XYZ file of C-alpha atoms in Angstrom:
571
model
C -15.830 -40.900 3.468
C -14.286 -37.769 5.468
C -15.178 -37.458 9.175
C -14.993 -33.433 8.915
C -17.116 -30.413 10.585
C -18.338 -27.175 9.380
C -20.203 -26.404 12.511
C -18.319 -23.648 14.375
C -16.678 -22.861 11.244
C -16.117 -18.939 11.406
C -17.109 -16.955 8.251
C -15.009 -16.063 5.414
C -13.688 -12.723 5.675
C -11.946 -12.290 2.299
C -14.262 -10.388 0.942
C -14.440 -8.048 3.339
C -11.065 -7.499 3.630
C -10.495 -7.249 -0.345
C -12.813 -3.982 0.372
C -11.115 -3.025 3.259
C -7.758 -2.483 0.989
C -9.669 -0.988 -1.773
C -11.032 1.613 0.597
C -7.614 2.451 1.792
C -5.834 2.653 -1.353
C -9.118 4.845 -2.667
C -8.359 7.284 0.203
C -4.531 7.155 -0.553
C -5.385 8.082 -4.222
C -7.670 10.559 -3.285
C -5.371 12.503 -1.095
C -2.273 12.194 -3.237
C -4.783 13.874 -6.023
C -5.691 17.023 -3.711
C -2.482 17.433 -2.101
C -0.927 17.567 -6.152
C -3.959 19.823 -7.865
C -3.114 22.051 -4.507
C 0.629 21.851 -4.521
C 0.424 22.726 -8.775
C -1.660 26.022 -8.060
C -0.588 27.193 -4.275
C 2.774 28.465 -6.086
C 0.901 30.342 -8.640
C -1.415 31.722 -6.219
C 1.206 32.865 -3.834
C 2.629 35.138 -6.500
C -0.757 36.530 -7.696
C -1.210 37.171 -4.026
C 2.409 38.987 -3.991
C 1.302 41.580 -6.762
C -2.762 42.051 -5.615
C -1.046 43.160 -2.307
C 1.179 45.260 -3.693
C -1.380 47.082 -5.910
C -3.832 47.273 -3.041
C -1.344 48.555 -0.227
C -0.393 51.568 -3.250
C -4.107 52.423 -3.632
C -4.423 52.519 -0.290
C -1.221 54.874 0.298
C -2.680 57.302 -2.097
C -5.917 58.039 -0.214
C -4.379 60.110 2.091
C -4.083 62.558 -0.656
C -6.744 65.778 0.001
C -7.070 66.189 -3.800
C -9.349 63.553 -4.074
C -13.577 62.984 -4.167
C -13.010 60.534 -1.692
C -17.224 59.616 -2.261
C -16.536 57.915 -5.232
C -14.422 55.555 -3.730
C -17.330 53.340 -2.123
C -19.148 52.817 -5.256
C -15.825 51.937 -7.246
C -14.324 48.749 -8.080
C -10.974 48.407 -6.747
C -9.230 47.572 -10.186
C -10.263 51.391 -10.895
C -8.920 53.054 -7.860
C -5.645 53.689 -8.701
C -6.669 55.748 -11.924
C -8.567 58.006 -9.355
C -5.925 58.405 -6.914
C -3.441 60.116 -9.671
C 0.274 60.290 -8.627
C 1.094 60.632 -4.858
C 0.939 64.042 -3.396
C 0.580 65.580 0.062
C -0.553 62.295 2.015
C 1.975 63.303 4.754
C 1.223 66.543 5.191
C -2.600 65.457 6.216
C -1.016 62.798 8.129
C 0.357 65.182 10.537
C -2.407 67.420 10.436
C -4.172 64.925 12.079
C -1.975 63.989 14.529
C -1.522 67.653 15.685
C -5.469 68.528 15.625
C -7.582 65.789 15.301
C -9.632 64.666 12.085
C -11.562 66.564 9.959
C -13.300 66.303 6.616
C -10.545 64.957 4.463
C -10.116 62.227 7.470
C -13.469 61.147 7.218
C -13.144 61.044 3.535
C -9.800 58.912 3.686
C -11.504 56.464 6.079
C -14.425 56.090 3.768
C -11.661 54.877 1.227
C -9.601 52.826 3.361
C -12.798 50.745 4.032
C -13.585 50.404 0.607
C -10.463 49.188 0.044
C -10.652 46.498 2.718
C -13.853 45.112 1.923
C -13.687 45.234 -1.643
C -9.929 43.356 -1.521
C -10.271 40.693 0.661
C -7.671 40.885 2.520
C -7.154 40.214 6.684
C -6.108 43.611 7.340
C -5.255 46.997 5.579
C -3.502 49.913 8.043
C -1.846 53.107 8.017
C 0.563 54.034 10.451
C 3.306 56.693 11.158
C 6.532 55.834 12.109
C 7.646 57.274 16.095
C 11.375 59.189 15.651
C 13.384 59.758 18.973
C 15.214 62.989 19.482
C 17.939 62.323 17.245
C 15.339 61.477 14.125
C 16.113 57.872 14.046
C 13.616 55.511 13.718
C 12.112 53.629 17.436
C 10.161 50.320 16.556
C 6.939 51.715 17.263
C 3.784 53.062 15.478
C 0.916 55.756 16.003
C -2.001 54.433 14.265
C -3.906 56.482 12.109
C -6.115 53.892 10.639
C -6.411 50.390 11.386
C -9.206 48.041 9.383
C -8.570 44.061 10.611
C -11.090 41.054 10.099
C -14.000 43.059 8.861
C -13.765 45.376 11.365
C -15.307 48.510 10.969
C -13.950 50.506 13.876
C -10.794 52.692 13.643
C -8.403 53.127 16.078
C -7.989 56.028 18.265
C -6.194 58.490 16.280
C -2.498 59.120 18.253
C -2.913 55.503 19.961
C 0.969 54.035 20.090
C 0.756 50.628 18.721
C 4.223 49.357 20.149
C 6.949 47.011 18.963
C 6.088 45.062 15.905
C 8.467 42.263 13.848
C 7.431 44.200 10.535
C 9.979 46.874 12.072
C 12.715 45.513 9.878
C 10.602 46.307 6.620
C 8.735 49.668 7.560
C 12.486 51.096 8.313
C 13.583 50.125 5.105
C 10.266 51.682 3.544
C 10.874 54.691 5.501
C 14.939 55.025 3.614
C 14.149 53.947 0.247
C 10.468 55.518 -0.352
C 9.850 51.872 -1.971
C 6.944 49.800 -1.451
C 8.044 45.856 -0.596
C 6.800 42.173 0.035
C 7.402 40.407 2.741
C 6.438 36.284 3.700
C 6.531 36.315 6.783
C 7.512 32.679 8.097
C 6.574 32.907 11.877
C 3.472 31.677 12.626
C 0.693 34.037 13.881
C -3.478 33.450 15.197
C -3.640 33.317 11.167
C -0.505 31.373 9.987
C 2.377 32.642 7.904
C 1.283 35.609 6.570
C 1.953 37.914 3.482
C 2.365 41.639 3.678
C 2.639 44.598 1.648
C 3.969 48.089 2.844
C 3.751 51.234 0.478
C 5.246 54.826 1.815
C 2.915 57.706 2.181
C 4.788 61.030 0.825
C 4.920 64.535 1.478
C 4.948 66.893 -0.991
C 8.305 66.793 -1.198
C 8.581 63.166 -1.912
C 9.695 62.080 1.996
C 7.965 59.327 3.493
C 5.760 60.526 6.298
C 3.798 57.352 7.132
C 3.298 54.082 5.476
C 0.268 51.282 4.109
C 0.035 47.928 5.206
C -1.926 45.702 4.049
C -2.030 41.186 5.171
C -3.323 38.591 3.374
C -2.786 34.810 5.102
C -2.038 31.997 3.852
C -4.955 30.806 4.923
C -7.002 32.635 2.461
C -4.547 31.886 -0.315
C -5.540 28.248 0.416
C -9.171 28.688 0.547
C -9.301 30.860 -2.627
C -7.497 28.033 -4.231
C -9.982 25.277 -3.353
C -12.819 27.072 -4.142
C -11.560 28.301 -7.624
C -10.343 24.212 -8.078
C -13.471 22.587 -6.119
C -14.900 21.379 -9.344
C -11.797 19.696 -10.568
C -11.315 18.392 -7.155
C -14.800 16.946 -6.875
C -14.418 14.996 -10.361
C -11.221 13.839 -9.532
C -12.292 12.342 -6.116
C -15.784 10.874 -7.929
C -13.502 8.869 -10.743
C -11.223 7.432 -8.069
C -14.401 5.919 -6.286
C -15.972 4.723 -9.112
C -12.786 2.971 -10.536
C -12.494 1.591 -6.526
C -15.613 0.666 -7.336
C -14.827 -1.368 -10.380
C -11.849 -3.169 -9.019
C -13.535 -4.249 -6.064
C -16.611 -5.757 -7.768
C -13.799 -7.141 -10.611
C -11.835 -8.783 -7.677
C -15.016 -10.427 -5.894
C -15.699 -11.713 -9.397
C -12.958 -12.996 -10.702
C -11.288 -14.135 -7.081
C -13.625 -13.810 -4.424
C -16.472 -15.171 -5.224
C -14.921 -18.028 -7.140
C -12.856 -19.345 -4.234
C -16.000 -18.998 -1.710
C -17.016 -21.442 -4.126
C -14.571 -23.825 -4.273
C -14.736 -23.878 -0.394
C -18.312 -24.243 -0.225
C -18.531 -27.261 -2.337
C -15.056 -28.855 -0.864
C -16.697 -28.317 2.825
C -19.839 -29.742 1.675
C -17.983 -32.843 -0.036
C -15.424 -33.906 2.858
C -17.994 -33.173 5.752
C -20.491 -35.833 4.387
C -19.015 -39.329 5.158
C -21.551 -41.588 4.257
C -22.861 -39.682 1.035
C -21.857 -41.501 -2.415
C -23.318 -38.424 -4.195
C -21.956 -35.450 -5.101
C -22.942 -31.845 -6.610
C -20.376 -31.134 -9.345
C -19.168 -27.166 -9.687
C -20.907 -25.689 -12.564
C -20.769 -22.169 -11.230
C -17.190 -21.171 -12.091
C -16.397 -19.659 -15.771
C -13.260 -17.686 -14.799
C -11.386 -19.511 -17.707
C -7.895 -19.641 -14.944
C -6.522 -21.851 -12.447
C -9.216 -21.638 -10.404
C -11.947 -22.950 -13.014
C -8.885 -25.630 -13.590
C -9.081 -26.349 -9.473
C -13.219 -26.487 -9.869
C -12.692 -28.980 -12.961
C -9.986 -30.999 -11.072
C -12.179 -31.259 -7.795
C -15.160 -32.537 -10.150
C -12.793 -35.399 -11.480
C -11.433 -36.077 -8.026
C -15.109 -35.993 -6.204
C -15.784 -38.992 -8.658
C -12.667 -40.897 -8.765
C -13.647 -40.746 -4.287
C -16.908 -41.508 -4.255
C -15.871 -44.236 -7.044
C -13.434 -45.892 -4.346
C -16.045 -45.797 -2.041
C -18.245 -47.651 -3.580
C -15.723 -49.979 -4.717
C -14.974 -50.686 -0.979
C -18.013 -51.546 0.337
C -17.810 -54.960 -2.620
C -13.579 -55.455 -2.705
C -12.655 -57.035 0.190
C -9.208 -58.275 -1.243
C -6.247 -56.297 1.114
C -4.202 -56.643 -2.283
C -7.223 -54.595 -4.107
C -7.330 -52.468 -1.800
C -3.991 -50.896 -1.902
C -4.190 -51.277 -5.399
C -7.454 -48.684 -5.082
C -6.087 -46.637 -2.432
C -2.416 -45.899 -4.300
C -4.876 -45.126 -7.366
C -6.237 -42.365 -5.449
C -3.242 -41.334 -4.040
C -1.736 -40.788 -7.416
C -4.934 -38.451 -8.363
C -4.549 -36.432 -5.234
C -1.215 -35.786 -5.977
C -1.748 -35.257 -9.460
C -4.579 -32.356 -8.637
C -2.166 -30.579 -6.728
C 1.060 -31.308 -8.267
C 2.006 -29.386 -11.230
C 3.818 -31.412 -14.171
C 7.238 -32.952 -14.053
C 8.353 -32.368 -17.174
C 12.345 -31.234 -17.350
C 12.873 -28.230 -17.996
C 9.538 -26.841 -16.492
C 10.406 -23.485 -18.145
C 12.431 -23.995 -21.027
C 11.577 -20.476 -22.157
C 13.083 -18.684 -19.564
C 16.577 -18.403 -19.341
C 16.530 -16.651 -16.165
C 16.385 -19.990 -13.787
C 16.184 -23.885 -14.176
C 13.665 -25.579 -12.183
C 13.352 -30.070 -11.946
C 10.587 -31.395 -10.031
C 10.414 -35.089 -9.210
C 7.987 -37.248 -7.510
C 8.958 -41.046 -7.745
C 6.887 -42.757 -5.317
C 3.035 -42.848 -4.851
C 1.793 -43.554 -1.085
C -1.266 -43.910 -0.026
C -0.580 -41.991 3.314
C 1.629 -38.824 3.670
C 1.278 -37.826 -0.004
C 3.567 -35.195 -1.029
C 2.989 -32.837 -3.609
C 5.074 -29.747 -5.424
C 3.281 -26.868 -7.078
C 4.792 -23.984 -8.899
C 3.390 -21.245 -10.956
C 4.549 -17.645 -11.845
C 1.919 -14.601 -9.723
C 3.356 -12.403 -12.354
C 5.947 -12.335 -15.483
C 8.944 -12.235 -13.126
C 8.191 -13.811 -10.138
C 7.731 -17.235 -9.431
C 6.264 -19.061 -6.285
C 6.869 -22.733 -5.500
C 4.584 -24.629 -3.092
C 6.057 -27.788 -1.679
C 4.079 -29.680 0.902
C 2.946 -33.363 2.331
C -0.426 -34.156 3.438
C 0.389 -35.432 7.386
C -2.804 -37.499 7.875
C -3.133 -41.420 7.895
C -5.936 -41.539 5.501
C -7.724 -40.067 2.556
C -9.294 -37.035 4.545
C -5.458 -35.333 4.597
C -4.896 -35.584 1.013
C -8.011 -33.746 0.669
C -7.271 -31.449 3.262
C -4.266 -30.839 0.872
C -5.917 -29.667 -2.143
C -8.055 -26.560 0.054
C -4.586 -26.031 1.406
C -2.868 -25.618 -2.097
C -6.129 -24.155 -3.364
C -6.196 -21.149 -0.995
C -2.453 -20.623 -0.805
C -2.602 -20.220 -4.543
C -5.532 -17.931 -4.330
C -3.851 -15.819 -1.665
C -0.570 -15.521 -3.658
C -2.075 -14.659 -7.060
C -4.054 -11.916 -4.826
C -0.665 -10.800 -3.781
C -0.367 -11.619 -0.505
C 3.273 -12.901 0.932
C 4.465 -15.888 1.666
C 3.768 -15.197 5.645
C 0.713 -13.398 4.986
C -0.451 -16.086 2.896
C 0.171 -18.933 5.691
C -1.986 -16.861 8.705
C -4.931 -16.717 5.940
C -5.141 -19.978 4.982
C -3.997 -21.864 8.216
C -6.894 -19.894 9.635
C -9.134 -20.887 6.933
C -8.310 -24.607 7.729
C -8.179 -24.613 11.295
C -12.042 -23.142 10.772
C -13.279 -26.709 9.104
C -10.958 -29.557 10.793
C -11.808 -31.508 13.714
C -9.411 -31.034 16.371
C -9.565 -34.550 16.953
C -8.749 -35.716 13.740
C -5.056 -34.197 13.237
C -5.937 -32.936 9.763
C -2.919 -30.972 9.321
C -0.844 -30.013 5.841
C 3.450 -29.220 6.175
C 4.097 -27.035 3.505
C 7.092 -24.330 2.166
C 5.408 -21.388 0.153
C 8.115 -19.851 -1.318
C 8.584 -16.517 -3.689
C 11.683 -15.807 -5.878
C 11.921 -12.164 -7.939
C 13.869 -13.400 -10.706
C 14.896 -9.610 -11.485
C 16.581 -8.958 -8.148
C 17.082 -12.922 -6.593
C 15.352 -12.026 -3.870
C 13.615 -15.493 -2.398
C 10.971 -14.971 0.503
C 9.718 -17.982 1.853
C 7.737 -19.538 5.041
C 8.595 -23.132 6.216
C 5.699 -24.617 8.178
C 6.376 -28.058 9.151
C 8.439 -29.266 5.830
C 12.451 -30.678 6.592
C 15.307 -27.670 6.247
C 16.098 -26.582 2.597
C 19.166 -27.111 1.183
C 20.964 -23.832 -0.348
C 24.223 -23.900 -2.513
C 26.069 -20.662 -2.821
C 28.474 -19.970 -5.037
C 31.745 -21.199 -4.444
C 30.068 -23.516 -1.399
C 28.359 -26.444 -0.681
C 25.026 -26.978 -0.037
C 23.962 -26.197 3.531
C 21.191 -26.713 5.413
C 18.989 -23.736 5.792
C 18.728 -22.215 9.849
C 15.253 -21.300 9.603
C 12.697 -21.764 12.071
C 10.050 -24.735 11.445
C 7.070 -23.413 13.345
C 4.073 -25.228 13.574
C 1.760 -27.010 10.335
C -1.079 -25.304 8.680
C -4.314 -26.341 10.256
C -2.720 -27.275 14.046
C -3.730 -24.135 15.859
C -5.774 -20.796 14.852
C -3.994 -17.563 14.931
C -0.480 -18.285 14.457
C 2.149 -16.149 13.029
C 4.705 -17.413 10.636
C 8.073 -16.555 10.492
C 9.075 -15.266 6.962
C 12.567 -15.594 5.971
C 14.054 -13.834 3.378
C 17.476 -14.935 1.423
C 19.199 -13.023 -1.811
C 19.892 -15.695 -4.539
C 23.117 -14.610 -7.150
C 24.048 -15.915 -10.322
C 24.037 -19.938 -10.057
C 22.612 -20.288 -6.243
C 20.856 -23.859 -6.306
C 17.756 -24.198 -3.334
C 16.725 -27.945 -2.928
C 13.237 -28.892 -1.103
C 13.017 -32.798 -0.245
C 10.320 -34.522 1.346
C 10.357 -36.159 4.499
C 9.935 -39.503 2.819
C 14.000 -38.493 1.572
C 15.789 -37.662 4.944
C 13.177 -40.060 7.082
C 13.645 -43.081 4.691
C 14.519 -46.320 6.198
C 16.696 -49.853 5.432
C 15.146 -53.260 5.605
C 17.329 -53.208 9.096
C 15.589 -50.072 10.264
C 18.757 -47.295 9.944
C 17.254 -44.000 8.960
C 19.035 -41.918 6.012
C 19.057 -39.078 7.962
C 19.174 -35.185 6.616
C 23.382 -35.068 7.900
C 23.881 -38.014 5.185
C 21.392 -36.164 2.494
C 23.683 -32.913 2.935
C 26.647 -35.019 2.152
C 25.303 -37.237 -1.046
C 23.751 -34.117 -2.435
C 27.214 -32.078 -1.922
C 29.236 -35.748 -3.474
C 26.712 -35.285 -6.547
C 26.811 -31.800 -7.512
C 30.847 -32.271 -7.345
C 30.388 -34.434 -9.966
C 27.380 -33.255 -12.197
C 25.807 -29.693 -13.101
C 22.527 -29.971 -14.354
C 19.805 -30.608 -12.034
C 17.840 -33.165 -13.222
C 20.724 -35.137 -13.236
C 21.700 -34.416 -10.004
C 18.342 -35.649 -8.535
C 18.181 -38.293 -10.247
C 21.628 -39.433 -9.047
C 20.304 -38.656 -5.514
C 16.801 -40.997 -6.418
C 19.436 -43.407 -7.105
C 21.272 -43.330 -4.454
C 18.202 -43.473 -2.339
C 16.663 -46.435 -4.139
C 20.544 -48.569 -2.804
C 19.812 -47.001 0.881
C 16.126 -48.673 0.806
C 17.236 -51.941 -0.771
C 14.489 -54.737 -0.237
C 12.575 -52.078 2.290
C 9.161 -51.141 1.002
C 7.981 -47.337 0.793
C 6.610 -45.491 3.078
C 6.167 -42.290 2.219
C 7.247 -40.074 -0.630
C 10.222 -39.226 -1.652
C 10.179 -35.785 -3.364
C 12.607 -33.331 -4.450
C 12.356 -29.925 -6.042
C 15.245 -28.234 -6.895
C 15.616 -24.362 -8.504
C 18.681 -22.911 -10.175
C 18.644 -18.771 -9.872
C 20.996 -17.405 -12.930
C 20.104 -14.005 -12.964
């Protein structure tokens, strides 16, 4: 059997991390839902706060007025002021009055209102001021303050007191010519934000303006009004997006999760047990997908192993032997190699894909995988098992068997390499050299864009259009399984309308003569380019190059596999 290790293995942390992205895209969600509830009502509550300040800073221009029971005005709603106040009237002429001589009962009275006005209107301030003329009657930028209610406030200014320079000047003067009340958002920021204000004239009895009404709301309050009047809408919106978190994660550790904790588990179990002839078969997995296919698969294989075990230990015969060993071989390859029927897609007219493996090894067993993670893209796994013996074939299938699990899940080609060559590196003895050399590859056949991680496999081969096949510049870092913790380089190429990308095994560039010459991957570039000069379609043009190959070897025997994949992109 296997001479593996799960001691010092570190724990899975898939699941954990499948949470930690559901968590973040819950809090995404949530946001983007407040920020658009809030966005949809801030615009309508801006304007309603435009006309309330309008109709409060009128009310409050009227109480000036001496004509009125100014008593009534505490117990009365603000909505029924302004039917009390009646049409304006000699505000200004009070206004001066108690400039020149002080308050008296009207004053009083007035302040009573003004207060009722503020608390009742919730607002940040309401104020009534008097414009300061020079000696030419124009206008200075600066206020006496007759009455000044801010924040809840219930003290009043002194009555006289110059208030000084203020950037509403610009609006008060225009007040002051017109005898209009007006709006103003005011964009500079303030203690309280941008701020909205209302300013109303206060007449004499002649219709000039004597003074004017101010009255502030913030934005601020705008904002909390909003969220209050919304918090129930706000609250059920937030509640749904956690439950169907919720529901996603505990559908992801179902159908993914737990599944592939599974298949590791039992895989672990099986390789780290050398001298067992036993074997607990996977019964758990009912996911009715690849994976339940990879559970199914591993049962067959576990056998078919502990079979050629057994069959070991009585065989003695060398010629047996291999006869065994290339058996099992072909079964490893076969659990991790999807079919080679030509065309593999015959459906899609989008791309042609020709897989062929033509020679079984016992050792270095390659393998090619491809499946699509959704309806338009595709991802191709190519790989060879680098060990000397039947533990790296097996190390194989976990390594196809959590790169698919990754990819399906989403992640990308480089993403998917630091995940499972961490996963591997966290059951292999250092000292065996357990390692896998594999190209994960993913092609959107809407936009030809291929991205794709080479980790220990030969160069590809691409073919443009209007060129010859090249070999690909990317970096070959190190296999999966060799060291914990490394980052791999993801390249990314665009693919247009008849671009050809060729992956070959090492048994094709590496092969040898009976005199010992190597083929090389300089005289690979060269056949391949004589072929396709020749021939379109690509199963003919690998079969020409298995041909061509088979003359190189001559009376040699095989060594390794020789495998080729090749994928047409036609848009």
């Amino acid at each position: 059997m296997v001479d593996l290790s799960v001691k010092g293995r570190v724990k899975s942390t898939l699941n954990k991390k499948v949470i930690i992205i559901m968590l973040i895209m819950q809090l995404i969600g949530v946001i983007s839902v407040q920020v658009t509830i809030l966005n949809v009502n801030m615009e309508e509550a801006i304007k309603s706060t435009r006309e309330y300040l309008y109709d409060v800073v009128n009310r409050a221009s009227e109480t000036v007025r001496s004509d009125i029971n100014y008593e009534q005005i505490i117990d009365l709603d603000v909505r029924r002021l302004g039917e009390l106040m009646g049409s304006y009237g000699n505000g200004g002429e009070n206004i001066d009055s108690w400039l020149a001589d002080g308050p008296d009962e009207y004053f009083e009275m007035t302040y009573l209102g003004m207060y009722s006005i503020r608390q009742l209107s919730n607002i940040k301030s309401l104020c009534l001021y008097k414009a300061v003329v020079d000696d030419n009657g124009e206008l200075l930028n600066d206020l006496f303050v007759v009455m000044d209610f801010e924040d809840g406030d219930e003290a009043k200014h002194d009555l006289g007191y110059e208030l000084g320079e203020t950037p509403l000047f610009d609006v008060i003067k225009k007040v002051y010519e017109t005898g209009e009340t007006l709006v103003e958002e005011r964009k500079t920021f303030t203690n309280s934000g941008i701020s909205f204000y209302a300013v109303a004239p206060v007449e004499y009895s002649d219709g000039s303006v004597a003074g004017v009404a101010i009255a502030e709301k913030t934005f601020r309050q705008i904002l909390f009004e909003v969220v209050q009047h919304h918090s129930i809408v706000l609250i059920v919106s937030t509640v749904s997006l956690v439950l169907f978190s919720i529901a996603v994660i505990l559908f992801m550790k179902i159908s993914i999760v737990n599944p592939v904790n599974i298949l590791s588990k039992y895989i672990r179990e099986f390789v780290a047990d050398e001298n067992a002839l036993t074997y607990k078969p996977i019964t758990e997995i009912h996911t009715n997908d690849e994976l339940q296919g990879i559970a199914d698969d591993f049962n067959s294989l576990a056998q078919r192993v502990i079979d050629y075990t057994r069959n070991l230990e009585v065989k003695t015969s060398e010629e047996e032997r291999l006869r065994i060993d290339l058996d099992v071989a072909s079964q490893i390859r076969g659990t991790v190699s999807t079919e080679t029927t030509y065309p593999a897609f015959p459906e899609r007219t989008d791309m042609d894909l020709c897989s062929s493996l033509k020679h079984t090894t016992f050792n270095r067993c390659s393998y090619s995988n491809y499946f699509f993670s959704d309806t338009n893209r595709i991802c191709i796994l190519f790989g060879e098992s680098l060990g000397d013996d039947l533990a790296s074939m097996i190390f194989s299938i976990l390594a196809v068997t959590y790169i698919k699990s990754f990819t399906k899940m989403g992640f990308s080609p480089s993403k998917a390499a630091f995940e499972v060559n961490n996963q591997l590196c966290s059951i292999a003895k250092k000292d065996r050299g357990l390692t896998s050399a594999v190209v994960i590859a993913e092609i959107d056949l809407k936009t030809g864009i291929m991205k794709y991680v080479n980790a220990g496999m030969p160069p590809l081969l691409i073919k443009r259009a209007g060129e010859e096949f090249m070999l690909d510049k990317a970096n070959v870092p190190f296999n999966l399984g060799q060291m914990r913790g490394i980052s791999f380089e993801e390249n990314t190429i665009r693919l247009t309308q008849g671009n050809t990308v060729m992956f070959t095994s090492f048994g094709v560039s590496q092969m040898s003569d009976e005199n010992g010459s190597v083929y090389t991957m300089e005289r690979l570039v060269n056949t391949v380019n004589s072929i396709s000069g020749e021939v379109y379609a690509l199963d003919e043009t690998i079969s020409r190059l298995e041909a061509e190959l088979d003359r190189f070897r001559g009376s040699a025997p095989v060594t390794r596999d020789t495998a080729i994949v090749g994928f047409r992109y036609f848009g």
